[in-house]
Amino acid sequence: MRAGDTLVVPKLDRLARSVPGARDIGDSLTARGVKLSLSGTLYDPADPMGKMFFNILATFAEFEVDLLRMRTREGMAVARAKGKLKEKQPKLSARQQSHMVQQHQSGEHTIADLAELFSVSRATVYRVLERHQNASAPSTSGGQ
């Protein structure tokens, strides 16, 4: 943006995620000589009143986002407690994963072959193999 331009943002939470982030952006706009339009209202970050309103709006926007996060976490906790929020189901059953590991260890199949055989992505094959390797690795704790 250049001096004299106006940055148009529908809502402040679309501009920054926190008050310090909004201040940094406001300072950057001031340094460039750019004005800010929030929800159709023009704010000049270089003007003391514009700066104050911008900071107040940023504080309220951050507060709203924090409330939303808190309510979402609470709602998820309630749903989880009621058994309505379930974890993502694995793409392969334990038996399929074991079979995949055996085929990989035999050396007859590449990662791409296994991905095609089991109709999963290569990343899934790598995750299954890594989980198996981590599960079969001996514990490094000395037991002291």
PDB file of C-alpha atoms in Angstrom, residues 1-6 29-35:
ATOM      1  CA  MET A   1       0.000   0.000   0.000  1.00  0.00           C
ATOM      2  CA  ARG A   2       1.093   3.556  -0.660  1.00  0.00           C
ATOM      3  CA  ALA A   3       0.631   6.841   1.169  1.00  0.00           C
ATOM      4  CA  GLY A   4      -2.914   8.119   0.792  1.00  0.00           C
ATOM      5  CA  ASP A   5      -4.406   4.639   0.220  1.00  0.00           C
ATOM      6  CA  THR A   6      -7.152   3.259   2.449  1.00  0.00           C
ATOM      7  CA  LEU A  29      -0.174   1.854   8.373  1.00  0.00           C
ATOM      8  CA  THR A  30       0.732   5.135  10.103  1.00  0.00           C
ATOM      9  CA  ALA A  31       4.341   4.862   8.935  1.00  0.00           C
ATOM     10  CA  ARG A  32       3.132   4.354   5.359  1.00  0.00           C
ATOM     11  CA  GLY A  33       0.528   7.135   5.522  1.00  0.00           C
ATOM     12  CA  VAL A  34      -2.345   4.692   4.967  1.00  0.00           C
ATOM     13  CA  LYS A  35      -5.829   5.147   6.418  1.00  0.00           C
TER      14      LYS A  35
END
